[in-house]
XYZ file of C-alpha atoms in Angstrom:
687
model
C -52.491 -0.189 -0.126
C -49.141 0.160 1.644
C -46.346 -2.063 0.316
C -44.195 -4.323 2.444
C -40.544 -3.111 2.358
C -37.834 -5.720 2.459
C -34.967 -5.044 4.890
C -32.285 -7.240 3.296
C -29.236 -5.978 1.373
C -25.923 -7.495 0.332
C -22.354 -6.348 1.109
C -19.424 -7.573 -0.989
C -15.825 -6.629 -0.311
C -12.397 -7.020 -1.870
C -9.542 -6.292 0.467
C -5.761 -6.784 0.373
C -4.706 -5.553 3.809
C -7.982 -5.608 5.706
C -9.183 -1.985 5.406
C -12.029 -2.596 2.954
C -13.007 -5.759 4.894
C -13.112 -3.798 8.173
C -15.381 -1.123 6.649
C -17.669 -3.794 5.183
C -17.880 -5.613 8.508
C -18.701 -2.330 10.242
C -21.586 -1.716 7.828
C -22.913 -5.201 8.490
C -22.825 -4.645 12.233
C -24.478 -1.212 12.065
C -27.216 -2.480 9.795
C -29.129 -3.917 12.712
C -29.358 -0.456 14.357
C -31.100 0.742 11.227
C -33.556 -2.141 11.137
C -31.815 -3.753 8.161
C -30.396 -7.238 7.547
C -26.963 -7.391 5.878
C -25.530 -10.395 4.103
C -21.762 -10.074 4.077
C -19.413 -11.926 1.761
C -15.957 -11.607 0.293
C -15.936 -11.297 -3.487
C -14.083 -14.637 -3.720
C -16.875 -16.433 -1.827
C -18.987 -16.866 -4.941
C -20.900 -19.745 -3.372
C -22.451 -17.300 -0.868
C -23.964 -14.819 -3.314
C -25.443 -14.757 -6.804
C -25.468 -11.419 -8.572
C -27.188 -12.952 -11.625
C -30.370 -13.356 -9.558
C -29.864 -10.748 -6.839
C -32.819 -8.384 -6.391
C -31.693 -6.620 -3.179
C -29.361 -3.575 -3.122
C -25.687 -4.566 -3.316
C -22.940 -2.526 -1.585
C -19.373 -3.025 -2.912
C -16.374 -2.031 -0.711
C -13.131 -2.546 -2.688
C -9.519 -1.508 -2.423
C -6.780 -1.348 -5.021
C -3.332 -2.879 -4.756
C -0.036 -2.851 -6.716
C -0.181 -0.979 -10.014
C -3.988 -0.499 -9.926
C -4.627 -4.246 -9.575
C -7.641 -5.808 -7.756
C -6.966 -7.377 -4.316
C -6.174 -11.095 -4.462
C -9.631 -11.969 -3.137
C -11.376 -9.865 -5.832
C -9.254 -10.942 -8.831
C -11.563 -13.722 -10.071
C -14.658 -11.599 -9.698
C -13.092 -8.810 -11.770
C -11.976 -11.265 -14.430
C -15.514 -12.694 -14.482
C -17.313 -9.406 -15.056
C -14.808 -8.391 -17.779
C -15.792 -11.299 -20.009
C -16.764 -9.938 -23.456
C -19.413 -12.610 -23.838
C -21.691 -10.968 -21.218
C -24.636 -9.059 -22.660
C -25.326 -5.379 -22.000
C -28.418 -6.278 -19.944
C -26.690 -9.018 -17.892
C -27.113 -6.987 -14.676
C -30.105 -4.879 -15.591
C -31.899 -6.147 -12.477
C -29.077 -5.048 -10.167
C -28.806 -1.863 -8.177
C -25.599 -1.086 -6.416
C -23.499 1.385 -4.395
C -19.706 1.342 -4.359
C -16.978 2.660 -2.052
C -13.480 2.497 -3.578
C -10.341 2.742 -1.484
C -7.059 3.957 -2.973
C -4.075 6.226 -2.586
C -3.332 9.178 -4.850
C 0.372 8.701 -4.152
C 0.184 5.814 -6.630
C -0.840 5.598 -10.254
C -4.317 4.291 -11.138
C -6.067 5.695 -8.072
C -8.984 3.439 -7.020
C -8.595 1.538 -10.269
C -10.241 -1.664 -8.992
C -13.340 0.195 -7.851
C -13.495 2.158 -11.113
C -13.112 -1.040 -13.144
C -15.952 -2.777 -11.257
C -18.235 0.221 -11.589
C -17.476 0.664 -15.285
C -18.322 -2.989 -15.989
C -21.438 -3.005 -13.793
C -22.809 -0.063 -15.709
C -21.838 -1.538 -19.066
C -23.795 -4.657 -18.104
C -26.933 -2.691 -17.208
C -26.643 -2.278 -13.403
C -28.003 0.898 -11.862
C -26.454 2.978 -9.132
C -28.605 3.824 -6.117
C -26.004 5.880 -4.241
C -23.115 8.105 -5.248
C -19.731 6.338 -5.455
C -17.101 7.264 -2.901
C -13.408 7.429 -3.705
C -11.439 7.376 -0.458
C -7.828 8.477 -0.503
C -5.417 6.909 1.959
C -2.944 9.619 1.017
C -4.939 12.183 3.019
C -6.937 9.868 5.258
C -9.655 7.394 4.188
C -12.083 8.781 6.733
C -12.293 12.122 4.914
C -14.534 10.384 2.378
C -15.516 7.179 4.163
C -17.227 8.840 7.173
C -19.684 11.073 5.217
C -20.278 8.289 2.690
C -21.284 5.888 5.433
C -23.566 8.528 7.014
C -25.556 8.842 3.785
C -25.566 5.144 2.970
C -28.422 4.179 5.246
C -30.898 6.655 3.782
C -29.903 5.511 0.328
C -30.349 1.788 1.079
C -33.785 2.403 2.620
C -34.727 4.563 -0.370
C -33.686 1.844 -2.797
C -35.609 -0.814 -0.840
C -38.719 1.327 -0.739
C -38.525 1.956 -4.479
C -38.176 -1.756 -5.140
C -41.223 -2.485 -2.981
C -43.328 0.196 -4.660
C -42.268 -1.021 -8.136
C -43.502 -4.499 -7.238
C -46.878 -3.185 -6.082
C -47.474 -0.857 -9.068
C -47.882 -3.016 -12.172
C -47.594 0.040 -14.400
C -44.051 0.583 -13.251
C -41.263 -1.828 -14.136
C -38.352 -2.777 -11.997
C -35.639 -0.295 -11.147
C -33.971 0.914 -14.307
C -36.514 -0.501 -16.808
C -38.181 2.818 -17.687
C -36.399 4.399 -20.697
C -37.290 7.864 -19.458
C -35.909 7.328 -15.986
C -33.074 9.652 -15.004
C -30.347 7.514 -13.425
C -29.590 10.324 -10.961
C -33.156 10.135 -9.614
C -32.062 7.055 -7.646
C -29.251 8.928 -5.948
C -30.047 10.525 -2.561
C -29.151 14.151 -1.868
C -25.920 13.515 -0.021
C -22.887 15.766 -0.028
C -19.510 13.999 -0.041
C -16.313 15.736 0.779
C -14.207 14.343 -2.089
C -10.891 16.095 -1.551
C -7.826 16.163 -3.720
C -4.321 16.438 -2.279
C -4.430 20.179 -2.875
C -7.720 20.502 -1.017
C -6.394 18.739 2.092
C -4.681 21.787 3.562
C -7.933 23.740 3.346
C -9.757 20.865 5.017
C -7.256 20.824 7.902
C -6.650 24.567 8.198
C -9.643 26.582 7.090
C -7.857 29.888 7.329
C -5.421 28.711 4.635
C -2.405 29.711 6.727
C 0.100 27.787 8.750
C -1.384 25.098 10.991
C -2.226 26.349 14.423
C -1.055 23.844 17.045
C -1.808 24.724 20.646
C 1.255 24.470 22.793
C -0.449 22.156 25.304
C -2.118 19.903 22.739
C -0.625 16.436 22.264
C -1.546 12.824 21.710
C -2.904 12.567 25.260
C -4.243 16.107 25.732
C -6.723 18.251 23.860
C -7.878 21.837 24.169
C -11.176 23.623 23.548
C -13.230 23.484 21.455
C -12.637 19.736 21.045
C -12.250 19.063 24.743
C -15.636 20.657 25.375
C -17.471 19.268 22.338
C -20.127 16.612 22.190
C -18.670 13.714 20.282
C -19.958 11.461 17.496
C -18.183 8.253 18.441
C -18.352 5.218 16.158
C -20.297 2.141 17.215
C -18.416 -0.306 19.366
C -17.099 -3.187 17.202
C -18.581 -6.455 18.478
C -16.074 -8.926 19.942
C -15.958 -12.152 18.028
C -12.976 -14.195 19.219
C -12.425 -16.390 22.194
C -8.729 -16.753 23.174
C -7.279 -19.047 25.764
C -3.687 -19.879 26.792
C -2.765 -23.480 27.628
C 0.214 -24.227 29.840
C 2.059 -26.295 27.209
C 5.657 -25.380 26.440
C 5.856 -24.519 22.739
C 9.519 -23.505 22.510
C 10.455 -26.188 19.944
C 7.884 -25.294 17.332
C 8.714 -24.605 13.690
C 8.024 -21.370 11.874
C 4.614 -22.448 10.728
C 3.481 -20.091 7.982
C 7.021 -19.869 6.645
C 7.025 -23.650 5.909
C 5.588 -22.908 2.491
C 6.878 -24.295 -0.762
C 7.139 -20.811 -2.176
C 9.121 -19.494 0.835
C 12.854 -20.233 0.931
C 15.389 -19.804 3.710
C 18.527 -18.380 2.130
C 21.804 -17.160 3.609
C 23.047 -13.574 3.355
C 26.420 -14.091 1.674
C 27.558 -10.481 1.477
C 26.584 -7.079 2.836
C 27.981 -3.756 1.553
C 27.255 -0.281 2.775
C 26.900 1.902 -0.294
C 26.814 5.312 1.393
C 29.318 7.192 3.508
C 29.316 10.176 5.818
C 26.532 12.115 7.506
C 23.463 13.873 6.084
C 22.518 10.875 3.898
C 20.469 7.773 4.466
C 22.279 4.523 5.160
C 21.985 2.392 2.032
C 22.961 -1.285 2.018
C 23.371 -3.939 -0.678
C 22.733 -7.521 0.356
C 23.673 -10.547 -1.710
C 21.624 -13.698 -1.039
C 22.808 -17.174 -1.969
C 19.894 -18.915 -3.748
C 21.945 -21.735 -5.265
C 20.206 -24.307 -3.059
C 16.945 -23.612 -4.918
C 17.503 -23.998 -8.688
C 13.838 -23.227 -9.393
C 14.110 -19.861 -7.702
C 14.759 -17.962 -10.907
C 13.909 -14.350 -11.581
C 14.219 -11.740 -14.274
C 15.403 -8.145 -13.904
C 12.489 -6.040 -12.753
C 11.038 -8.780 -10.589
C 10.584 -8.253 -6.856
C 10.478 -10.570 -3.917
C 9.172 -10.607 -0.309
C 11.302 -10.628 2.789
C 9.617 -12.155 5.837
C 10.758 -10.299 8.971
C 9.719 -10.725 12.620
C 8.497 -8.025 14.945
C 11.304 -6.527 16.957
C 12.085 -8.734 20.004
C 12.166 -5.790 22.432
C 8.764 -4.573 21.202
C 7.320 -8.052 21.560
C 8.606 -8.210 25.141
C 7.171 -4.759 25.827
C 3.796 -5.878 24.460
C 3.830 -8.985 26.617
C 4.530 -6.861 29.666
C 1.839 -4.396 28.654
C -0.668 -7.256 28.489
C 0.592 -8.756 31.718
C 1.444 -12.029 29.980
C 5.233 -12.096 30.023
C 5.260 -15.235 32.172
C 2.975 -17.019 29.675
C 4.861 -16.294 26.457
C 5.572 -19.987 25.854
C 1.945 -21.020 26.451
C -0.036 -22.290 23.470
C -2.643 -19.911 22.032
C -6.059 -21.324 21.150
C -8.274 -19.007 19.088
C -11.882 -19.825 18.342
C -15.078 -17.932 17.405
C -17.173 -16.475 20.185
C -20.458 -18.343 19.869
C -22.485 -15.328 20.960
C -20.900 -12.851 18.554
C -23.023 -10.473 16.537
C -20.274 -9.830 14.041
C -21.365 -10.748 10.499
C -19.096 -13.192 8.695
C -16.843 -13.614 11.713
C -14.033 -16.077 11.298
C -10.713 -16.949 12.964
C -7.875 -15.173 11.074
C -6.404 -17.582 8.603
C -2.898 -16.269 9.244
C -2.842 -17.666 12.809
C -1.632 -21.287 12.695
C -2.848 -23.815 15.255
C -0.746 -24.782 18.283
C 1.516 -21.789 18.342
C 2.957 -20.039 21.363
C 2.009 -16.534 22.459
C 5.568 -15.461 21.711
C 5.314 -16.786 18.174
C 1.929 -15.100 17.651
C 3.299 -11.671 18.556
C 6.568 -12.233 16.779
C 5.517 -13.643 13.377
C 1.714 -13.305 12.967
C 0.483 -9.892 14.075
C 1.582 -6.512 12.750
C 2.169 -4.849 16.138
C 3.689 -1.817 14.380
C 0.383 -1.079 12.597
C -1.290 2.279 13.146
C -4.486 1.579 15.058
C -7.662 2.417 13.149
C -10.439 4.452 14.779
C -12.484 1.293 15.405
C -9.548 -0.105 17.415
C -9.317 3.132 19.477
C -13.068 2.904 20.069
C -12.681 -0.629 21.390
C -9.797 0.452 23.631
C -12.085 2.969 25.355
C -13.940 0.083 26.992
C -10.737 -1.117 28.648
C -9.410 2.280 29.886
C -9.839 3.093 33.555
C -8.816 6.734 33.810
C -11.695 9.035 32.797
C -9.413 11.664 31.238
C -7.696 9.028 29.111
C -11.089 7.504 28.150
C -12.286 10.897 26.966
C -9.149 11.495 24.925
C -9.455 8.104 23.172
C -13.070 8.950 22.462
C -11.958 12.269 20.905
C -9.362 10.608 18.703
C -11.844 8.138 17.233
C -14.693 10.649 16.911
C -15.840 12.582 13.882
C -14.947 15.822 15.648
C -11.427 14.619 16.413
C -10.558 13.510 12.850
C -7.900 16.240 12.441
C -6.168 15.358 15.716
C -6.324 11.608 14.921
C -4.448 12.366 11.725
C -2.029 14.711 13.415
C -1.147 12.611 16.445
C -1.784 8.981 15.367
C -1.969 8.485 11.600
C 0.609 10.934 10.190
C 3.458 10.087 12.642
C 2.621 6.358 12.167
C 2.180 5.509 15.884
C 2.023 1.826 16.615
C -0.560 0.256 18.939
C 2.259 -0.278 21.481
C 3.086 3.427 21.403
C -0.584 4.277 21.897
C -0.887 1.896 24.817
C 2.246 3.351 26.370
C 0.727 6.874 26.133
C -2.462 5.657 27.818
C -1.257 3.554 30.764
C -4.709 2.924 32.239
C -5.745 1.069 29.087
C -5.477 -2.682 29.576
C -6.925 -4.511 26.573
C -7.326 -8.270 26.524
C -5.282 -10.376 24.130
C -8.406 -11.239 22.074
C -8.888 -7.554 21.258
C -5.389 -7.325 19.718
C -5.998 -10.430 17.648
C -9.321 -9.031 16.420
C -7.892 -5.655 15.357
C -4.247 -6.189 14.458
C -3.695 -7.213 10.783
C -1.398 -9.929 9.507
C 2.304 -9.195 9.670
C 3.025 -8.600 5.999
C 6.306 -9.454 4.289
C 8.205 -6.474 2.847
C 8.787 -6.306 -0.919
C 12.131 -5.445 -2.512
C 13.254 -5.127 -6.136
C 15.954 -7.439 -7.484
C 19.137 -5.498 -8.157
C 20.859 -8.164 -10.199
C 20.582 -10.460 -13.222
C 20.732 -14.218 -13.005
C 22.815 -14.146 -16.159
C 25.629 -12.236 -14.505
C 25.127 -13.593 -10.952
C 23.838 -17.176 -11.227
C 22.577 -18.521 -7.910
C 22.638 -15.061 -6.374
C 20.016 -12.412 -5.633
C 20.956 -8.797 -4.855
C 18.782 -6.096 -3.319
C 19.283 -2.617 -2.001
C 17.509 -0.685 0.778
C 17.724 2.417 2.882
C 17.543 1.985 6.631
C 14.272 3.714 7.393
C 14.313 6.141 10.434
C 11.158 7.329 12.256
C 11.840 10.469 14.276
C 10.627 11.104 17.819
C 7.270 12.842 18.187
C 4.344 13.219 20.549
C 3.623 9.630 21.524
C 7.116 8.448 20.461
C 9.711 9.808 22.860
C 12.554 8.003 21.034
C 12.963 7.521 17.338
C 13.016 4.036 15.850
C 14.058 2.277 12.649
C 11.768 0.682 10.098
C 10.709 -2.869 10.993
C 12.301 -4.823 8.164
C 15.209 -2.488 7.342
C 16.092 -2.127 10.997
C 15.974 -5.931 11.430
C 18.227 -6.494 8.390
C 20.625 -3.795 9.612
C 20.926 -5.481 13.013
C 21.206 -8.875 11.394
C 24.218 -8.087 9.231
C 25.801 -5.568 11.687
C 27.624 -3.577 9.006
C 31.176 -2.608 9.860
C 31.744 -5.732 11.989
C 34.185 -8.214 10.419
C 32.494 -11.461 9.276
C 34.225 -14.669 10.408
C 33.835 -17.572 8.019
C 33.828 -21.154 9.256
C 33.159 -20.668 12.970
C 29.908 -18.677 12.542
C 27.021 -19.612 10.240
C 25.924 -16.875 7.894
C 22.594 -15.297 8.868
C 19.600 -16.571 6.953
C 16.362 -14.933 5.992
C 13.050 -16.176 4.503
C 12.198 -14.855 1.032
C 9.592 -15.566 -1.622
C 9.518 -14.391 -5.247
C 6.461 -12.245 -5.997
C 4.132 -13.027 -8.902
C 5.462 -12.138 -12.317
C 5.145 -8.475 -13.200
C 5.230 -6.303 -16.309
C 8.198 -4.212 -15.128
C 10.516 -5.965 -17.581
C 12.995 -5.158 -20.306
C 11.514 -4.917 -23.847
C 11.591 -8.372 -25.471
C 12.804 -6.711 -28.663
C 16.511 -5.885 -28.194
C 16.245 -2.991 -30.695
C 13.643 -1.040 -28.648
C 15.194 1.993 -26.899
C 14.314 2.626 -23.232
C 14.646 5.290 -20.582
C 15.165 4.484 -16.885
C 14.404 6.976 -14.127
C 15.579 5.799 -10.666
C 16.932 8.168 -8.051
C 18.380 6.770 -4.810
C 17.594 3.075 -4.225
C 15.147 3.366 -7.147
C 18.124 2.545 -9.356
C 18.128 -1.065 -8.017
C 16.098 -2.793 -10.791
C 17.968 -0.873 -13.455
C 21.277 -2.409 -12.293
C 19.641 -5.725 -13.098
C 18.438 -4.344 -16.457
C 21.937 -3.222 -17.406
C 23.607 -6.429 -16.200
C 21.136 -8.325 -18.359
C 21.775 -6.116 -21.361
C 25.501 -6.505 -20.877
C 25.224 -10.291 -21.132
C 22.815 -10.039 -24.105
C 25.317 -7.876 -25.956
C 28.052 -10.384 -25.294
C 25.883 -13.287 -26.467
C 24.503 -11.405 -29.532
C 27.422 -9.431 -30.959
C 25.679 -8.965 -34.315
C 22.310 -7.777 -32.900
C 21.046 -4.198 -33.076
C 20.400 -2.759 -29.628
C 18.168 0.215 -28.820
C 19.760 3.139 -27.052
C 19.618 3.272 -23.230
C 19.225 6.213 -20.913
C 19.465 6.313 -17.112
C 18.437 9.360 -15.069
C 19.805 8.934 -11.554
C 19.711 11.323 -8.624
C 21.130 11.558 -5.098
C 22.176 14.193 -2.607
C 25.984 14.230 -2.854
C 28.401 13.023 -5.501
C 30.827 11.579 -2.939
C 28.373 10.238 -0.292
C 25.353 8.514 -1.795
C 26.070 8.027 -5.500
C 24.983 4.398 -5.521
C 26.689 1.961 -7.916
C 28.805 4.748 -9.304
C 31.680 2.531 -10.518
C 29.337 0.011 -12.055
C 27.240 2.652 -13.807
C 30.284 4.389 -15.211
C 31.557 1.001 -16.348
C 28.332 0.419 -18.227
C 28.810 3.753 -20.039
C 32.478 2.890 -20.885
C 31.459 -0.496 -22.326
C 28.573 0.916 -24.344
C 25.867 -0.913 -22.444
C 24.488 2.411 -21.176
C 24.442 5.138 -23.801
C 23.516 8.086 -21.608
C 23.947 8.488 -17.810
C 22.429 11.694 -16.473
C 23.037 12.252 -12.750
C 21.681 15.133 -10.610
C 22.885 16.067 -7.134
C 20.327 17.850 -4.986
C 22.648 19.068 -2.215
C 26.028 19.546 -3.935
C 26.869 23.176 -4.547
C 29.817 22.444 -6.798
C 29.891 20.860 -10.265
C 32.785 19.334 -12.137
C 33.503 20.605 -15.655
C 36.603 18.848 -17.056
C 39.199 19.152 -14.358
C 37.797 22.341 -12.859
C 35.317 22.752 -10.064
C 32.731 25.364 -10.855
C 29.535 26.654 -9.288
C 26.540 26.018 -11.520
C 23.441 28.047 -10.819
C 21.310 26.245 -13.393
C 22.454 22.746 -12.604
C 19.682 20.095 -12.488
C 18.964 19.215 -8.856
C 16.457 16.410 -9.412
C 15.784 13.781 -12.065
C 12.775 15.674 -13.439
C 15.056 18.667 -14.147
C 17.370 16.474 -16.220
C 14.362 15.006 -18.052
C 13.326 18.523 -19.017
C 16.839 19.294 -20.284
C 16.588 16.272 -22.612
C 12.895 16.592 -23.498
C 13.514 16.408 -27.249
C 15.347 13.067 -26.983
C 12.749 11.712 -24.527
C 9.887 12.654 -26.848
C 11.628 11.054 -29.827
C 12.243 7.768 -27.948
C 8.702 7.492 -26.576
C 6.572 8.865 -29.418
C 8.635 8.278 -32.589
C 10.680 5.157 -31.826
C 8.055 3.354 -29.698
C 10.438 3.148 -26.804
C 9.727 2.407 -23.160
C 10.034 4.464 -19.980
C 10.605 2.929 -16.547
C 10.291 4.820 -13.245
C 11.291 3.326 -9.884
C 11.389 4.951 -6.428
C 9.380 7.168 -4.115
C 5.652 7.447 -4.975
C 4.777 10.491 -2.867
C 7.136 12.981 -4.442
C 9.446 11.772 -7.152
C 6.993 9.698 -9.147
C 4.428 12.486 -9.137
C 7.026 15.077 -10.173
C 8.306 12.858 -12.975
C 4.753 12.247 -14.197
C 3.968 15.991 -14.207
C 7.292 16.637 -16.018
C 6.372 14.064 -18.704
C 3.026 15.780 -19.241
C 4.844 19.136 -19.574
C 7.337 17.649 -22.045
C 4.522 16.226 -24.193
C 2.665 19.582 -24.093
C 5.629 21.622 -25.225
C 7.091 19.157 -27.717
C 3.804 18.241 -29.435
C 2.190 21.657 -28.907
C -0.972 20.204 -27.305
C -3.019 21.134 -24.293
C -2.897 19.559 -20.830
C -5.742 17.131 -21.447
C -4.262 15.876 -24.692
C -0.880 15.404 -23.086
C -2.458 13.413 -20.245
C -4.249 11.208 -22.771
C -0.994 10.612 -24.605
C 0.733 9.544 -21.382
C -2.223 7.343 -20.442
C -1.871 5.677 -23.823
C 1.724 4.821 -23.032
C 0.595 3.227 -19.803
C -2.003 1.151 -21.565
C 0.573 -0.047 -24.069
C 2.850 -0.978 -21.169
C 5.485 1.440 -22.389
C 5.290 3.711 -19.304
C 5.896 1.439 -16.306
C 6.335 2.208 -12.609
C 7.727 0.316 -9.662
C 7.032 2.771 -6.834
C 6.454 2.673 -3.119
C 5.161 4.987 -0.372
């Protein structure tokens, strides 16, 4: 007797910046094409799902944020499943699949997904489809696309098995048979799980230098792609209705910045820390926080700066949409009653009764790199057939390499894409549906409240994006460019007649990147470039602690700093050397990557073996580093670039442990992982 197969399954997502949510929503939409019914919920919407009683297959789509932390909307779920009071058969009835999003440029790759899977299995849940680990460092689609292709067969297989288990009384539910091989539930699907080292082979199969046709560009392709049949993603269903009302909204307040945790503070001082050419422009800003006595922080803490989109780009976008004469009209956003989008809702970051100008200035990230789903939606609003075809190529499976090369890797914004495709005229609702929230930019505090009460210092490099195909003229980073223009370095500041510029800031949640509570614990700091910022706060704090506790025993302190040139970008040189003189900093080790000359005493000499980068100096002092970390229970702090420096430092630490302890690679990695778990190897890194 044939069994009746259920068509229902559940999708749960945890997303910080919208990528996991977008993938989950795409699955929910596509489910109908496969004859399935998807129930979509965010992990924090516990009233909408009940895993304790769920019998249908469950698909998890989760990202990782910060130092391997769950997204904000998955935090409570993760805490819940980590409770030690749960029994080992708590989820024995549950079958699941999981797609984890992460970035190998950061520590704890896909840690949230791995944590959820580890706990699900420990609580008896069974996997019905192989887990995907997508790496944003090389392109999420490298793993996401094949994972999604195989998902539908896996879901149908799991549903069929559940139905047959119900019909056959001799067979128990999924996972009840002690002889059952867990892998028997997994479909035969091949995932392209690439590491960073594999990526070059994925892009260039011949293993040689990339072959870029002279005529190929963002807007033009060559055979074979231009002659290929294309697998284009499904069109995302529209779900918002947007109208503009002729009501002047010029006098409105900054809605989402009127938050008790967001403070408007003046910039009291701005100092350029670098000089000359061939180096990045580094600036130190001092904020006056004295008007907010509760706005206290500790060295190692970070805070958010709320910046607007660039005014010229907002005007360009208004012109591109043909709405420049309506920029002061009120925007009304509501759900499209006929939408087929599962779980559709009006974005929570769009306040009511705002002007179109405010929407594009403060709410939407118009600098964001458009995802393939956005490009697919743009196809429907492109008149020129050649341009339509090119957009289809860029969002297709066959055009993945060119999407990375011409859109993702150079970081093209939606405005730059629209400029390159002039016949594309999307409606405003499409932008609101696809553009994410304009996120504040995080910065590390470069000061201590003990030394600078009522002040908050931070340091940044002015980010520069070079010209490329699709970007005829280079541009500055959004927040760093805004701050640079705001303070106008080099121009004399007039006190009295002109008010100091103000910015909106908010302290970020407390972190673990803190000085040891025990003053006698030694610690090592590694911070090249602006990565030295939190360590200035560390040392200022330690200086005051030494003054207040003259009889206390203090652990030794090391700082490994690096820059290009001794006389151009040696940040905080005088202050650091002052810390050494006063005994606050025991060892200052500086490396210069571009200087050809070294100072020895009063003589200038050429040093062939000089350390060029911080990891080289770490190797030179490997014995002391090992003693501090493994014999004196000291701490190591790393701050700075995630893509290169942090990886190189991590590899160097593994090498140091291998050679000093005479152990193999795996044992050295375990030792370093142990330091992480003990919160004695801490990172504050960024991409």
